[in-house]
Amino acid sequence: MPKELEKTYQPQSIEAAIYKRWERSGFFNPDTLPGRRTKPFTISMPPTNVTGELHLGHALGFTVQDILTRFHRMAGYKTLWLPGTDHAGISTQIMVERLLQQEGLSRDDIGREKFLKRVWEWKNKYGTRINDQTRSLGASCDWSREHFTMDPALTAAVHKAFITLFNEGLIYRGARIVNWCPRCATALSDLEVKHIETSSKLWFIRYPLSGSTKYIVVATTRPETMLGDTAVAVNPKDQRYTQYIGKKIILPIMNREIPIVADARVDREFGTGAVKVTPAHDAADYDIGTTHHLPVINIIGQDNKMTKEAGEFYGKSVQDARQDVIARLETEELLEKTVDYAHHQARCDRCNTPIEPLISKQWFLKIAPLAKPAIAAVKSGTINIIPKRFEKVYFHWMNNIRDWCISRQLWWGHQIPIWYCGPERTVPAEKIGFAGDVVRQLFKGKTVTYRLRDHHLTVGDRVAVENSTTGQIIGIATINKIECTTVGKLPLDNPMHGATYSHINQLIARFKVHYPKIRVNAATPAYIYTYSFAALDADHGCGATIASSDKPKRCPHCKQTKFLRQEEDTLDTWFSSGLWTFSTLGWPKKTIDLKRFHPTSVMETSWDILFFWVARMIMFSLKFVKQVPFRTVYLHGLVLDKSGKKMSKSKGTGIDPLPMAEKYGTDAIRLSLVLGTSAGQDFKLSEEKIAGYRNFINKLWNVARFVLSQRTPKAQELEIKNLADKWIIGRLNTLNGAVTKNIEQFKFSEAGTALYEFLWHDFADWYLEISKVEKNYGILRHVLSVWLKLAHPFIPFVTEEIWSRLAPAGKNNMLIVQNWPRAQQEQSTLGLAFIQQYVTLLRNFRAENKISASESLSVSYWGSKAPLIKENERWIRPLSAVQTMGMSEQPQVSGSLPGLNFFVDYRVDASKRKQEVVALSSYIQKLEAKLSNKNFTDRAPKEVVDEVRSKLAEQREKLKKLL
RNA sequence: GGGUUCGUAGCUCAGUUGGUUAGAGCGCCACAUUGACAUUGUGGAGGUCAGAGGUUCAACUCCUCUCGAACCCACCA
């Protein structure tokens, strides 16, 4: 005998024990699920960042995923929900850096190895905590298959992916302008940069024309970058400036002569129509600089300080340099004016530091070739995105995608599986998918042509120098001068900067061996870059770049061992999570799991990582396993605080899910996250809402208490004995169908709301009350048990607990593995619906006439439906709080329904009745107007017209009785 | 600059392919209450569905515009 239930539901004492029972049962694991299951259902849990603790967004995601998982498990699928955590490179590193900061240390103080040890300690602590929290939210995921993005198996997958892409020439290394976060001291991808509206100023600076007293005025938000200007650009169609195109300007302060170039990208409307061009520190200027072959002068270093190139400002912070430059310009009367200006400033997504665009050597992934099939997969419907409107956003982003900077100068992450043979990290890569550079080099007084295995080199880079005729590495040298001249067209589609015609044939011959896919194209302009080297280091590696997971035994090219050194950069954290759906199933090994569970069924995550993650998974999965990673993407909205802002722990506006779960129960939290919300739509959540669902859970608890308090012989369980039985079974069937359909269509709110309405209103308010009279407790118990199954995906804890007391015990008799109910035959619910209206009218009568409860009422009723009332009088009386009731015709009418009149023996307030007459008349008028409209009767469907007709007749009859 | 979402009862939000006198929860008002449940029950008040046009027999729902709010993307210095 189950011990008696507490008067109110106490989640705290129940949840942990139930979770433990589930976990021990093995039901989370598809391999140990009972029953014959052939069709797989897989969800790959978005790996939780090990940065800290869970927030409500996680709780929402887990809830939706758990609903889907539990539903499919009960519906007979071989169900796998695979959990895991993400190392979250930059975010976690920041957390640990902050921790160190409290100890007065920086990561450089303790070094890479010790720092990583600290991060692992962090990861172990928070990874465990997060998994515990995930358990406490009821997630029915298979912990035996749990993964972490830096597990050895997943690291192997990352290496495999990187090396494959590298060998195919899709990954390359080059010096490009990138988003540099000075605080994190790393490059970032475009996605990791947020644009925040900032009020700033626009400075108008005079640039004197060379050999003239005239000047051109340029406008800038960053006056300090003028030190690195190498041109002024104007729109070629701008009448104001056409005469100056090709002329020179003397750059103030630096006194450097720079050209005026024409470029269509310059907006004539903005500022003065003339733009200062700083290729080294602005992405747009970088592009202009590339077009016009402008020199690139780095005046800002990675430490956010001015470089030697900044002359007298060397060593100053960017902010100080700005003030000093402005002051200098003012004293030289070159500052025309300053105006207030609001613009969007680029900031680091993680630490909010303003981004400094810098040229630095990074690894990039050519992503357009991967994007193409990924676009097709969504376009063809192989992948479905819910809600659909996000498909548009996806297409827009994918169609405009730019190469992805995948290297990070972080310590926490997957170290790039690249090995260099040589002492310097600037030694360029060999197999990088483009032809490379051939340079004429002035060295030791002789002109020799060498080949460099990279382009976009800058002064100060140390490079491996190879004799391109013999292929022999001569040494490692430092570039101290670069010049550029244009020579004409080259026959290769990749920019072969600096190739001379005499070497092209040799090169093609060479590259045909290494890069059989290289294509020939006659339209590429070529330039000769002449690099001068300061010194040659004879003790060197061969400069080869080797892609390898482990340290190679020796350099495959020069066979030396002593110069091998791994690339120090790590990969963007999203590179590894992009492999998540298949790396966690064993890829690159051909595992049974991979075959069975991939593609996964549903990807459930929040819309704000559509690009970061979802898009990348689609691209990588198509690339590496030739399958979509998932069939459906369900995007949930963001949980907002009361004021409609994204919840933030630092601002204290967040609701922490775990104390809430402690206070109100996990089931209540889950309902509050899923009910009244819709896919992709952000929503506000308040504690009051959670409390409301706690009340519902308690209501359920008490319903169960009542049901359990009644003895029921098993045999009579499904015997429909009366009108109410018929009705509740009918309603239950409808509910069953609706819940099933709505979950299948990802309409969780509708499914949950239907469950809520049924339990509280149909079942508790009506059926349960009736059953106190009718005492058909078999049906009562049956309905509750079916309802528990239907509701289990939403509120697993309380349903499992009640189930354990309702059903015979036994491992396989846990609710979590019960078969999903199938809707039974339809039952007519009309009879009871009619009585409900009657009861409501009577209750209404008492309330509106302010008849106190103690006063007893006597009611007579008659009409064609009267026998129906007569049959059920025994429970209608208590429900309507009428003491005496009988079938007999009366001269007066207190109220009526179609086929039923009733009279209450009580003096009533006449004004109430008057109000009702007015309302009824106006409604009747409305219906009449509708029917007298010939257009309506002719064109509207017959059913609609008939409905209006019968309604009108009904209302007219009602009115007649009232008068 | 391009794009998206939202504007429905005091508050938080539902509203499926256009057809019910527009719904729920919370709050409010009135009444009830010792046996499933005060984390309760019964009843009620409260909305010209942001505004203006249009399409239609019929518009909260479709179209256009306007006004508010939020967000995403983008190299206007």
PDB file of N, CA, C and O in Angstrom, chain A residues 351-406:
ATOM      1  N   CYS A 351      34.007  40.395 -24.229  1.00  0.00           N
ATOM      2  CA  CYS A 351      34.491  41.263 -23.154  1.00  0.00           C
ATOM      3  C   CYS A 351      34.196  42.732 -23.424  1.00  0.00           C
ATOM      4  O   CYS A 351      34.579  43.590 -22.637  1.00  0.00           O
ATOM      5  N   ASN A 352      33.520  43.018 -24.521  1.00  0.00           N
ATOM      6  CA  ASN A 352      33.048  44.366 -24.804  1.00  0.00           C
ATOM      7  C   ASN A 352      34.152  45.380 -25.091  1.00  0.00           C
ATOM      8  O   ASN A 352      33.903  46.577 -25.149  1.00  0.00           O
ATOM      9  N   THR A 353      35.375  44.924 -25.248  1.00  0.00           N
ATOM     10  CA  THR A 353      36.467  45.832 -25.566  1.00  0.00           C
ATOM     11  C   THR A 353      36.357  46.266 -27.035  1.00  0.00           C
ATOM     12  O   THR A 353      36.039  45.444 -27.880  1.00  0.00           O
ATOM     13  N   PRO A 354      36.608  47.548 -27.329  1.00  0.00           N
ATOM     14  CA  PRO A 354      36.563  47.961 -28.728  1.00  0.00           C
ATOM     15  C   PRO A 354      37.556  47.156 -29.574  1.00  0.00           C
ATOM     16  O   PRO A 354      38.695  46.923 -29.162  1.00  0.00           O
ATOM     17  N   ILE A 355      37.101  46.763 -30.723  1.00  0.00           N
ATOM     18  CA  ILE A 355      37.914  45.950 -31.631  1.00  0.00           C
ATOM     19  C   ILE A 355      38.927  46.839 -32.349  1.00  0.00           C
ATOM     20  O   ILE A 355      38.615  47.948 -32.750  1.00  0.00           O
ATOM     21  N   GLU A 356      40.123  46.316 -32.492  1.00  0.00           N
ATOM     22  CA  GLU A 356      41.139  47.011 -33.267  1.00  0.00           C
ATOM     23  C   GLU A 356      41.398  46.198 -34.535  1.00  0.00           C
ATOM     24  O   GLU A 356      41.955  45.111 -34.456  1.00  0.00           O
ATOM     25  N   PRO A 357      40.984  46.705 -35.694  1.00  0.00           N
ATOM     26  CA  PRO A 357      41.293  45.939 -36.905  1.00  0.00           C
ATOM     27  C   PRO A 357      42.799  45.986 -37.148  1.00  0.00           C
ATOM     28  O   PRO A 357      43.395  47.052 -37.152  1.00  0.00           O
ATOM     29  N   LEU A 358      43.388  44.830 -37.319  1.00  0.00           N
ATOM     30  CA  LEU A 358      44.837  44.741 -37.491  1.00  0.00           C
ATOM     31  C   LEU A 358      45.160  43.733 -38.567  1.00  0.00           C
ATOM     32  O   LEU A 358      44.390  42.813 -38.812  1.00  0.00           O
ATOM     33  N   ILE A 359      46.333  43.918 -39.152  1.00  0.00           N
ATOM     34  CA  ILE A 359      46.772  42.883 -40.074  1.00  0.00           C
ATOM     35  C   ILE A 359      47.579  41.881 -39.275  1.00  0.00           C
ATOM     36  O   ILE A 359      48.507  42.248 -38.564  1.00  0.00           O
ATOM     37  N   SER A 360      47.160  40.656 -39.324  1.00  0.00           N
ATOM     38  CA  SER A 360      47.965  39.654 -38.652  1.00  0.00           C
ATOM     39  C   SER A 360      47.797  38.328 -39.366  1.00  0.00           C
ATOM     40  O   SER A 360      46.862  38.131 -40.141  1.00  0.00           O
ATOM     41  N   LYS A 361      48.708  37.459 -39.083  1.00  0.00           N
ATOM     42  CA  LYS A 361      48.732  36.193 -39.808  1.00  0.00           C
ATOM     43  C   LYS A 361      47.796  35.219 -39.120  1.00  0.00           C
ATOM     44  O   LYS A 361      47.952  34.921 -37.942  1.00  0.00           O
ATOM     45  N   GLN A 362      46.837  34.749 -39.840  1.00  0.00           N
ATOM     46  CA  GLN A 362      45.832  33.878 -39.244  1.00  0.00           C
ATOM     47  C   GLN A 362      45.511  32.746 -40.195  1.00  0.00           C
ATOM     48  O   GLN A 362      45.839  32.783 -41.369  1.00  0.00           O
ATOM     49  N   TRP A 363      44.822  31.758 -39.637  1.00  0.00           N
ATOM     50  CA  TRP A 363      44.324  30.651 -40.445  1.00  0.00           C
ATOM     51  C   TRP A 363      42.887  30.927 -40.845  1.00  0.00           C
ATOM     52  O   TRP A 363      42.081  31.358 -40.028  1.00  0.00           O
ATOM     53  N   PHE A 364      42.599  30.654 -42.104  1.00  0.00           N
ATOM     54  CA  PHE A 364      41.245  30.907 -42.607  1.00  0.00           C
ATOM     55  C   PHE A 364      40.681  29.658 -43.262  1.00  0.00           C
ATOM     56  O   PHE A 364      41.404  28.840 -43.816  1.00  0.00           O
ATOM     57  N   LEU A 365      39.367  29.573 -43.208  1.00  0.00           N
ATOM     58  CA  LEU A 365      38.679  28.500 -43.920  1.00  0.00           C
ATOM     59  C   LEU A 365      37.872  29.131 -45.047  1.00  0.00           C
ATOM     60  O   LEU A 365      37.050  30.018 -44.819  1.00  0.00           O
ATOM     61  N   LYS A 366      38.148  28.656 -46.251  1.00  0.00           N
ATOM     62  CA  LYS A 366      37.359  29.098 -47.411  1.00  0.00           C
ATOM     63  C   LYS A 366      35.999  28.462 -47.274  1.00  0.00           C
ATOM     64  O   LYS A 366      35.856  27.240 -47.378  1.00  0.00           O
ATOM     65  N   ILE A 367      35.021  29.261 -47.085  1.00  0.00           N
ATOM     66  CA  ILE A 367      33.781  28.645 -46.650  1.00  0.00           C
ATOM     67  C   ILE A 367      32.713  28.612 -47.735  1.00  0.00           C
ATOM     68  O   ILE A 367      31.772  27.816 -47.663  1.00  0.00           O
ATOM     69  N   ALA A 368      32.879  29.433 -48.749  1.00  0.00           N
ATOM     70  CA  ALA A 368      31.859  29.455 -49.806  1.00  0.00           C
ATOM     71  C   ALA A 368      31.598  28.073 -50.413  1.00  0.00           C
ATOM     72  O   ALA A 368      30.436  27.701 -50.618  1.00  0.00           O
ATOM     73  N   PRO A 369      32.646  27.274 -50.671  1.00  0.00           N
ATOM     74  CA  PRO A 369      32.372  25.944 -51.239  1.00  0.00           C
ATOM     75  C   PRO A 369      31.570  25.049 -50.291  1.00  0.00           C
ATOM     76  O   PRO A 369      30.863  24.159 -50.732  1.00  0.00           O
ATOM     77  N   LEU A 370      31.695  25.306 -48.988  1.00  0.00           N
ATOM     78  CA  LEU A 370      30.933  24.506 -48.028  1.00  0.00           C
ATOM     79  C   LEU A 370      29.512  25.045 -47.876  1.00  0.00           C
ATOM     80  O   LEU A 370      28.574  24.310 -47.552  1.00  0.00           O
ATOM     81  N   ALA A 371      29.390  26.341 -48.102  1.00  0.00           N
ATOM     82  CA  ALA A 371      28.076  26.967 -47.908  1.00  0.00           C
ATOM     83  C   ALA A 371      27.078  26.523 -48.978  1.00  0.00           C
ATOM     84  O   ALA A 371      25.894  26.363 -48.696  1.00  0.00           O
ATOM     85  N   LYS A 372      27.582  26.314 -50.159  1.00  0.00           N
ATOM     86  CA  LYS A 372      26.691  26.009 -51.281  1.00  0.00           C
ATOM     87  C   LYS A 372      25.778  24.814 -50.991  1.00  0.00           C
ATOM     88  O   LYS A 372      24.559  24.944 -51.055  1.00  0.00           O
ATOM     89  N   PRO A 373      26.338  23.640 -50.668  1.00  0.00           N
ATOM     90  CA  PRO A 373      25.443  22.513 -50.373  1.00  0.00           C
ATOM     91  C   PRO A 373      24.586  22.751 -49.131  1.00  0.00           C
ATOM     92  O   PRO A 373      23.475  22.228 -49.031  1.00  0.00           O
ATOM     93  N   ALA A 374      25.123  23.558 -48.211  1.00  0.00           N
ATOM     94  CA  ALA A 374      24.362  23.828 -46.980  1.00  0.00           C
ATOM     95  C   ALA A 374      23.133  24.674 -47.290  1.00  0.00           C
ATOM     96  O   ALA A 374      22.086  24.527 -46.650  1.00  0.00           O
ATOM     97  N   ILE A 375      23.254  25.549 -48.253  1.00  0.00           N
ATOM     98  CA  ILE A 375      22.096  26.337 -48.675  1.00  0.00           C
ATOM     99  C   ILE A 375      21.086  25.417 -49.346  1.00  0.00           C
ATOM    100  O   ILE A 375      19.888  25.460 -49.057  1.00  0.00           O
ATOM    101  N   ALA A 376      21.614  24.558 -50.209  1.00  0.00           N
ATOM    102  CA  ALA A 376      20.737  23.643 -50.955  1.00  0.00           C
ATOM    103  C   ALA A 376      19.942  22.743 -50.022  1.00  0.00           C
ATOM    104  O   ALA A 376      18.764  22.463 -50.262  1.00  0.00           O
ATOM    105  N   ALA A 377      20.584  22.304 -48.936  1.00  0.00           N
ATOM    106  CA  ALA A 377      19.918  21.378 -48.012  1.00  0.00           C
ATOM    107  C   ALA A 377      18.673  21.995 -47.397  1.00  0.00           C
ATOM    108  O   ALA A 377      17.674  21.314 -47.181  1.00  0.00           O
ATOM    109  N   VAL A 378      18.743  23.281 -47.118  1.00  0.00           N
ATOM    110  CA  VAL A 378      17.582  23.941 -46.522  1.00  0.00           C
ATOM    111  C   VAL A 378      16.567  24.291 -47.601  1.00  0.00           C
ATOM    112  O   VAL A 378      15.356  24.139 -47.425  1.00  0.00           O
ATOM    113  N   LYS A 379      17.088  24.723 -48.731  1.00  0.00           N
ATOM    114  CA  LYS A 379      16.196  25.108 -49.828  1.00  0.00           C
ATOM    115  C   LYS A 379      15.344  23.922 -50.271  1.00  0.00           C
ATOM    116  O   LYS A 379      14.160  24.058 -50.540  1.00  0.00           O
ATOM    117  N   SER A 380      15.962  22.754 -50.318  1.00  0.00           N
ATOM    118  CA  SER A 380      15.239  21.579 -50.803  1.00  0.00           C
ATOM    119  C   SER A 380      14.320  20.990 -49.742  1.00  0.00           C
ATOM    120  O   SER A 380      13.557  20.084 -50.027  1.00  0.00           O
ATOM    121  N   GLY A 381      14.431  21.482 -48.524  1.00  0.00           N
ATOM    122  CA  GLY A 381      13.573  20.944 -47.472  1.00  0.00           C
ATOM    123  C   GLY A 381      14.154  19.721 -46.785  1.00  0.00           C
ATOM    124  O   GLY A 381      13.499  19.121 -45.943  1.00  0.00           O
ATOM    125  N   THR A 382      15.366  19.332 -47.129  1.00  0.00           N
ATOM    126  CA  THR A 382      16.009  18.223 -46.425  1.00  0.00           C
ATOM    127  C   THR A 382      16.192  18.607 -44.962  1.00  0.00           C
ATOM    128  O   THR A 382      16.106  17.774 -44.074  1.00  0.00           O
ATOM    129  N   ILE A 383      16.449  19.884 -44.755  1.00  0.00           N
ATOM    130  CA  ILE A 383      16.460  20.418 -43.396  1.00  0.00           C
ATOM    131  C   ILE A 383      15.340  21.440 -43.303  1.00  0.00           C
ATOM    132  O   ILE A 383      15.171  22.267 -44.195  1.00  0.00           O
ATOM    133  N   ASN A 384      14.591  21.339 -42.217  1.00  0.00           N
ATOM    134  CA  ASN A 384      13.488  22.252 -41.965  1.00  0.00           C
ATOM    135  C   ASN A 384      13.809  23.144 -40.803  1.00  0.00           C
ATOM    136  O   ASN A 384      14.190  22.643 -39.745  1.00  0.00           O
ATOM    137  N   ILE A 385      13.650  24.423 -40.957  1.00  0.00           N
ATOM    138  CA  ILE A 385      13.893  25.302 -39.829  1.00  0.00           C
ATOM    139  C   ILE A 385      12.562  25.819 -39.292  1.00  0.00           C
ATOM    140  O   ILE A 385      11.730  26.306 -40.056  1.00  0.00           O
ATOM    141  N   ILE A 386      12.386  25.687 -37.988  1.00  0.00           N
ATOM    142  CA  ILE A 386      11.162  26.161 -37.328  1.00  0.00           C
ATOM    143  C   ILE A 386      11.555  27.261 -36.354  1.00  0.00           C
ATOM    144  O   ILE A 386      12.412  27.026 -35.510  1.00  0.00           O
ATOM    145  N   PRO A 387      10.957  28.444 -36.389  1.00  0.00           N
ATOM    146  CA  PRO A 387       9.988  28.881 -37.378  1.00  0.00           C
ATOM    147  C   PRO A 387      10.640  29.202 -38.717  1.00  0.00           C
ATOM    148  O   PRO A 387      11.820  29.517 -38.773  1.00  0.00           O
ATOM    149  N   LYS A 388       9.829  29.103 -39.732  1.00  0.00           N
ATOM    150  CA  LYS A 388      10.312  29.165 -41.091  1.00  0.00           C
ATOM    151  C   LYS A 388      11.018  30.483 -41.433  1.00  0.00           C
ATOM    152  O   LYS A 388      11.920  30.513 -42.270  1.00  0.00           O
ATOM    153  N   ARG A 389      10.609  31.535 -40.772  1.00  0.00           N
ATOM    154  CA  ARG A 389      11.186  32.823 -41.156  1.00  0.00           C
ATOM    155  C   ARG A 389      12.699  32.867 -40.994  1.00  0.00           C
ATOM    156  O   ARG A 389      13.385  33.639 -41.650  1.00  0.00           O
ATOM    157  N   PHE A 390      13.234  31.990 -40.147  1.00  0.00           N
ATOM    158  CA  PHE A 390      14.679  31.993 -39.961  1.00  0.00           C
ATOM    159  C   PHE A 390      15.419  31.413 -41.162  1.00  0.00           C
ATOM    160  O   PHE A 390      16.621  31.589 -41.293  1.00  0.00           O
ATOM    161  N   GLU A 391      14.685  30.737 -42.027  1.00  0.00           N
ATOM    162  CA  GLU A 391      15.331  30.242 -43.240  1.00  0.00           C
ATOM    163  C   GLU A 391      15.827  31.409 -44.083  1.00  0.00           C
ATOM    164  O   GLU A 391      16.903  31.371 -44.671  1.00  0.00           O
ATOM    165  N   LYS A 392      15.056  32.445 -44.097  1.00  0.00           N
ATOM    166  CA  LYS A 392      15.416  33.646 -44.853  1.00  0.00           C
ATOM    167  C   LYS A 392      16.705  34.262 -44.297  1.00  0.00           C
ATOM    168  O   LYS A 392      17.603  34.647 -45.036  1.00  0.00           O
ATOM    169  N   VAL A 393      16.750  34.327 -42.996  1.00  0.00           N
ATOM    170  CA  VAL A 393      17.935  34.873 -42.333  1.00  0.00           C
ATOM    171  C   VAL A 393      19.147  33.998 -42.648  1.00  0.00           C
ATOM    172  O   VAL A 393      20.239  34.496 -42.923  1.00  0.00           O
ATOM    173  N   TYR A 394      18.913  32.717 -42.609  1.00  0.00           N
ATOM    174  CA  TYR A 394      19.972  31.739 -42.898  1.00  0.00           C
ATOM    175  C   TYR A 394      20.504  31.920 -44.316  1.00  0.00           C
ATOM    176  O   TYR A 394      21.708  32.002 -44.537  1.00  0.00           O
ATOM    177  N   PHE A 395      19.591  32.014 -45.269  1.00  0.00           N
ATOM    178  CA  PHE A 395      20.018  32.174 -46.661  1.00  0.00           C
ATOM    179  C   PHE A 395      20.825  33.454 -46.845  1.00  0.00           C
ATOM    180  O   PHE A 395      21.838  33.470 -47.529  1.00  0.00           O
ATOM    181  N   HIS A 396      20.341  34.509 -46.244  1.00  0.00           N
ATOM    182  CA  HIS A 396      21.025  35.787 -46.408  1.00  0.00           C
ATOM    183  C   HIS A 396      22.452  35.702 -45.910  1.00  0.00           C
ATOM    184  O   HIS A 396      23.398  36.126 -46.558  1.00  0.00           O
ATOM    185  N   TRP A 397      22.611  35.098 -44.767  1.00  0.00           N
ATOM    186  CA  TRP A 397      23.949  34.998 -44.181  1.00  0.00           C
ATOM    187  C   TRP A 397      24.831  34.071 -45.017  1.00  0.00           C
ATOM    188  O   TRP A 397      25.979  34.386 -45.332  1.00  0.00           O
ATOM    189  N   MET A 398      24.276  32.945 -45.397  1.00  0.00           N
ATOM    190  CA  MET A 398      25.056  31.951 -46.138  1.00  0.00           C
ATOM    191  C   MET A 398      25.464  32.467 -47.513  1.00  0.00           C
ATOM    192  O   MET A 398      26.534  32.145 -48.015  1.00  0.00           O
ATOM    193  N   ASN A 399      24.603  33.249 -48.116  1.00  0.00           N
ATOM    194  CA  ASN A 399      24.921  33.761 -49.442  1.00  0.00           C
ATOM    195  C   ASN A 399      25.978  34.857 -49.408  1.00  0.00           C
ATOM    196  O   ASN A 399      26.594  35.160 -50.423  1.00  0.00           O
ATOM    197  N   ASN A 400      26.141  35.478 -48.261  1.00  0.00           N
ATOM    198  CA  ASN A 400      27.114  36.561 -48.161  1.00  0.00           C
ATOM    199  C   ASN A 400      28.299  36.183 -47.279  1.00  0.00           C
ATOM    200  O   ASN A 400      28.977  37.047 -46.731  1.00  0.00           O
ATOM    201  N   ILE A 401      28.499  34.887 -47.146  1.00  0.00           N
ATOM    202  CA  ILE A 401      29.486  34.413 -46.194  1.00  0.00           C
ATOM    203  C   ILE A 401      30.898  34.775 -46.643  1.00  0.00           C
ATOM    204  O   ILE A 401      31.200  34.819 -47.832  1.00  0.00           O
ATOM    205  N   ARG A 402      31.725  35.079 -45.673  1.00  0.00           N
ATOM    206  CA  ARG A 402      33.123  35.392 -45.984  1.00  0.00           C
ATOM    207  C   ARG A 402      34.023  34.405 -45.267  1.00  0.00           C
ATOM    208  O   ARG A 402      33.622  33.752 -44.307  1.00  0.00           O
ATOM    209  N   ASP A 403      35.246  34.295 -45.761  1.00  0.00           N
ATOM    210  CA  ASP A 403      36.156  33.307 -45.188  1.00  0.00           C
ATOM    211  C   ASP A 403      36.213  33.445 -43.668  1.00  0.00           C
ATOM    212  O   ASP A 403      36.193  34.534 -43.128  1.00  0.00           O
ATOM    213  N   TRP A 404      36.283  32.319 -43.054  1.00  0.00           N
ATOM    214  CA  TRP A 404      36.163  32.246 -41.593  1.00  0.00           C
ATOM    215  C   TRP A 404      37.559  32.190 -40.985  1.00  0.00           C
ATOM    216  O   TRP A 404      38.326  31.269 -41.264  1.00  0.00           O
ATOM    217  N   CYS A 405      37.838  33.170 -40.168  1.00  0.00           N
ATOM    218  CA  CYS A 405      39.118  33.172 -39.453  1.00  0.00           C
ATOM    219  C   CYS A 405      39.004  32.180 -38.300  1.00  0.00           C
ATOM    220  O   CYS A 405      38.244  32.390 -37.363  1.00  0.00           O
ATOM    221  N   ILE A 406      39.736  31.071 -38.393  1.00  0.00           N
ATOM    222  CA  ILE A 406      39.547  29.993 -37.422  1.00  0.00           C
ATOM    223  C   ILE A 406      40.652  29.924 -36.373  1.00  0.00           C
ATOM    224  O   ILE A 406      40.577  29.123 -35.448  1.00  0.00           O
TER     225      ILE A 406
END
